């Protein structure tokens, strides 16, 4: 009988200039670059309703706060999954 070997569970990598870089890392860098570009392009002021008060802010500030909140929540979810 032949014995089946289990496949390697190492993350997928790509070799760039002799260094192994995880594909997930490349994706995160690309998404971050697109998000920063999107924030930099949107400079017009907008009105944001925060329950009762209406605040007028530049759209880049609103998008930056949203991005940081999303990163913080994503980090919490990843950390919580890692503990399980």
JSON list of C-alpha atoms in Angstrom, two decimals:
[
{"chain": "A", "resi": 1, "resn": "UNK", "atom": "CA", "xyz": [0.00, 0.00, 0.00]},
{"chain": "A", "resi": 2, "resn": "UNK", "atom": "CA", "xyz": [1.12, 3.52, -0.64]},
{"chain": "A", "resi": 3, "resn": "UNK", "atom": "CA", "xyz": [1.04, 6.04, 2.12]},
{"chain": "A", "resi": 4, "resn": "UNK", "atom": "CA", "xyz": [-0.55, 9.37, 1.37]},
{"chain": "A", "resi": 5, "resn": "UNK", "atom": "CA", "xyz": [1.46, 12.32, 2.51]},
{"chain": "A", "resi": 6, "resn": "UNK", "atom": "CA", "xyz": [-0.34, 15.32, 3.88]},
{"chain": "A", "resi": 7, "resn": "UNK", "atom": "CA", "xyz": [0.03, 18.54, 1.92]},
{"chain": "A", "resi": 8, "resn": "UNK", "atom": "CA", "xyz": [2.08, 21.36, 3.39]},
{"chain": "A", "resi": 9, "resn": "UNK", "atom": "CA", "xyz": [0.03, 23.88, 5.32]},
{"chain": "A", "resi": 10, "resn": "UNK", "atom": "CA", "xyz": [2.50, 26.70, 4.86]},
{"chain": "A", "resi": 11, "resn": "UNK", "atom": "CA", "xyz": [1.05, 29.99, 3.59]},
{"chain": "A", "resi": 12, "resn": "UNK", "atom": "CA", "xyz": [1.30, 30.71, -0.11]},
{"chain": "A", "resi": 13, "resn": "UNK", "atom": "CA", "xyz": [4.37, 32.80, -0.89]},
{"chain": "A", "resi": 14, "resn": "UNK", "atom": "CA", "xyz": [5.86, 34.57, -3.85]},
{"chain": "A", "resi": 15, "resn": "UNK", "atom": "CA", "xyz": [9.59, 35.09, -4.29]},
{"chain": "A", "resi": 16, "resn": "UNK", "atom": "CA", "xyz": [10.57, 38.70, -5.01]},
{"chain": "A", "resi": 17, "resn": "UNK", "atom": "CA", "xyz": [14.29, 39.46, -5.39]},
{"chain": "A", "resi": 18, "resn": "UNK", "atom": "CA", "xyz": [15.18, 36.34, -3.45]},
{"chain": "A", "resi": 19, "resn": "UNK", "atom": "CA", "xyz": [12.81, 37.06, -0.54]},
{"chain": "A", "resi": 20, "resn": "UNK", "atom": "CA", "xyz": [9.67, 35.06, 0.12]},
{"chain": "A", "resi": 21, "resn": "UNK", "atom": "CA", "xyz": [6.65, 37.33, 0.56]},
{"chain": "A", "resi": 22, "resn": "UNK", "atom": "CA", "xyz": [3.24, 36.02, 1.54]},
{"chain": "A", "resi": 23, "resn": "UNK", "atom": "CA", "xyz": [0.56, 36.63, -1.06]},
{"chain": "A", "resi": 24, "resn": "UNK", "atom": "CA", "xyz": [-1.76, 37.82, 1.70]},
{"chain": "A", "resi": 25, "resn": "UNK", "atom": "CA", "xyz": [0.77, 40.53, 2.58]},
{"chain": "A", "resi": 26, "resn": "UNK", "atom": "CA", "xyz": [0.88, 41.70, -1.03]},
{"chain": "A", "resi": 27, "resn": "UNK", "atom": "CA", "xyz": [-2.92, 41.89, -1.06]},
{"chain": "A", "resi": 28, "resn": "UNK", "atom": "CA", "xyz": [-3.00, 43.93, 2.14]},
{"chain": "A", "resi": 29, "resn": "UNK", "atom": "CA", "xyz": [-0.38, 46.34, 0.77]},
{"chain": "A", "resi": 30, "resn": "UNK", "atom": "CA", "xyz": [-2.35, 46.75, -2.46]},
{"chain": "A", "resi": 31, "resn": "UNK", "atom": "CA", "xyz": [-5.64, 47.37, -0.62]},
{"chain": "A", "resi": 32, "resn": "UNK", "atom": "CA", "xyz": [-3.96, 49.87, 1.70]},
{"chain": "A", "resi": 33, "resn": "UNK", "atom": "CA", "xyz": [-2.49, 51.75, -1.27]},
{"chain": "A", "resi": 34, "resn": "UNK", "atom": "CA", "xyz": [-5.91, 51.91, -2.97]},
{"chain": "A", "resi": 35, "resn": "UNK", "atom": "CA", "xyz": [-7.55, 53.10, 0.27]},
{"chain": "A", "resi": 36, "resn": "UNK", "atom": "CA", "xyz": [-4.95, 55.86, 0.76]},
{"chain": "A", "resi": 37, "resn": "UNK", "atom": "CA", "xyz": [-5.35, 56.96, -2.86]},
{"chain": "A", "resi": 38, "resn": "UNK", "atom": "CA", "xyz": [-9.16, 56.99, -2.49]},
{"chain": "A", "resi": 39, "resn": "UNK", "atom": "CA", "xyz": [-8.90, 59.08, 0.69]},
{"chain": "A", "resi": 40, "resn": "UNK", "atom": "CA", "xyz": [-6.44, 61.53, -0.93]},
{"chain": "A", "resi": 41, "resn": "UNK", "atom": "CA", "xyz": [-8.69, 62.08, -3.96]},
{"chain": "A", "resi": 42, "resn": "UNK", "atom": "CA", "xyz": [-11.85, 62.86, -1.96]},
{"chain": "A", "resi": 43, "resn": "UNK", "atom": "CA", "xyz": [-11.24, 66.31, -0.49]},
{"chain": "A", "resi": 44, "resn": "UNK", "atom": "CA", "xyz": [-14.69, 67.94, -0.66]},
{"chain": "A", "resi": 45, "resn": "UNK", "atom": "CA", "xyz": [-16.50, 68.86, 2.58]},
{"chain": "A", "resi": 46, "resn": "UNK", "atom": "CA", "xyz": [-19.53, 66.83, 3.63]},
{"chain": "A", "resi": 47, "resn": "UNK", "atom": "CA", "xyz": [-22.17, 67.07, 6.34]},
{"chain": "A", "resi": 48, "resn": "UNK", "atom": "CA", "xyz": [-22.20, 64.10, 8.71]},
{"chain": "A", "resi": 49, "resn": "UNK", "atom": "CA", "xyz": [-25.06, 63.52, 11.13]},
{"chain": "A", "resi": 50, "resn": "UNK", "atom": "CA", "xyz": [-23.83, 62.16, 14.47]},
{"chain": "A", "resi": 51, "resn": "UNK", "atom": "CA", "xyz": [-27.19, 61.18, 16.01]},
{"chain": "A", "resi": 52, "resn": "UNK", "atom": "CA", "xyz": [-28.23, 64.74, 16.90]},
{"chain": "A", "resi": 53, "resn": "UNK", "atom": "CA", "xyz": [-25.56, 67.25, 15.78]},
{"chain": "A", "resi": 54, "resn": "UNK", "atom": "CA", "xyz": [-24.66, 67.74, 12.13]},
{"chain": "A", "resi": 55, "resn": "UNK", "atom": "CA", "xyz": [-20.92, 68.23, 11.61]},
{"chain": "A", "resi": 56, "resn": "UNK", "atom": "CA", "xyz": [-19.29, 69.53, 8.42]},
{"chain": "A", "resi": 57, "resn": "UNK", "atom": "CA", "xyz": [-15.94, 67.83, 7.81]},
{"chain": "A", "resi": 58, "resn": "UNK", "atom": "CA", "xyz": [-13.67, 67.17, 4.85]},
{"chain": "A", "resi": 59, "resn": "UNK", "atom": "CA", "xyz": [-14.51, 63.81, 3.31]},
{"chain": "A", "resi": 60, "resn": "UNK", "atom": "CA", "xyz": [-10.88, 62.65, 3.66]},
{"chain": "A", "resi": 61, "resn": "UNK", "atom": "CA", "xyz": [-11.19, 62.99, 7.45]},
{"chain": "A", "resi": 62, "resn": "UNK", "atom": "CA", "xyz": [-14.40, 60.96, 7.53]},
{"chain": "A", "resi": 63, "resn": "UNK", "atom": "CA", "xyz": [-12.86, 58.25, 5.34]},
{"chain": "A", "resi": 64, "resn": "UNK", "atom": "CA", "xyz": [-9.70, 58.15, 7.46]},
{"chain": "A", "resi": 65, "resn": "UNK", "atom": "CA", "xyz": [-11.68, 57.72, 10.68]},
{"chain": "A", "resi": 66, "resn": "UNK", "atom": "CA", "xyz": [-13.75, 55.00, 9.02]},
{"chain": "A", "resi": 67, "resn": "UNK", "atom": "CA", "xyz": [-10.60, 53.22, 7.79]},
{"chain": "A", "resi": 68, "resn": "UNK", "atom": "CA", "xyz": [-8.98, 53.36, 11.24]},
{"chain": "A", "resi": 69, "resn": "UNK", "atom": "CA", "xyz": [-12.14, 52.09, 12.93]},
{"chain": "A", "resi": 70, "resn": "UNK", "atom": "CA", "xyz": [-12.33, 49.21, 10.43]},
{"chain": "A", "resi": 71, "resn": "UNK", "atom": "CA", "xyz": [-8.68, 48.32, 11.00]},
{"chain": "A", "resi": 72, "resn": "UNK", "atom": "CA", "xyz": [-9.18, 48.36, 14.78]},
{"chain": "A", "resi": 73, "resn": "UNK", "atom": "CA", "xyz": [-12.28, 46.15, 14.60]},
{"chain": "A", "resi": 74, "resn": "UNK", "atom": "CA", "xyz": [-10.57, 43.79, 12.16]},
{"chain": "A", "resi": 75, "resn": "UNK", "atom": "CA", "xyz": [-7.58, 43.52, 14.48]},
{"chain": "A", "resi": 76, "resn": "UNK", "atom": "CA", "xyz": [-9.84, 42.66, 17.39]},
{"chain": "A", "resi": 77, "resn": "UNK", "atom": "CA", "xyz": [-11.59, 39.94, 15.39]},
{"chain": "A", "resi": 78, "resn": "UNK", "atom": "CA", "xyz": [-8.27, 38.43, 14.25]},
{"chain": "A", "resi": 79, "resn": "UNK", "atom": "CA", "xyz": [-6.88, 38.49, 17.79]},
{"chain": "A", "resi": 80, "resn": "UNK", "atom": "CA", "xyz": [-10.04, 36.87, 19.15]},
{"chain": "A", "resi": 81, "resn": "UNK", "atom": "CA", "xyz": [-9.90, 34.11, 16.52]},
{"chain": "A", "resi": 82, "resn": "UNK", "atom": "CA", "xyz": [-6.23, 33.44, 17.29]},
{"chain": "A", "resi": 83, "resn": "UNK", "atom": "CA", "xyz": [-7.06, 32.78, 20.95]},
{"chain": "A", "resi": 84, "resn": "UNK", "atom": "CA", "xyz": [-9.52, 30.02, 20.08]}
]
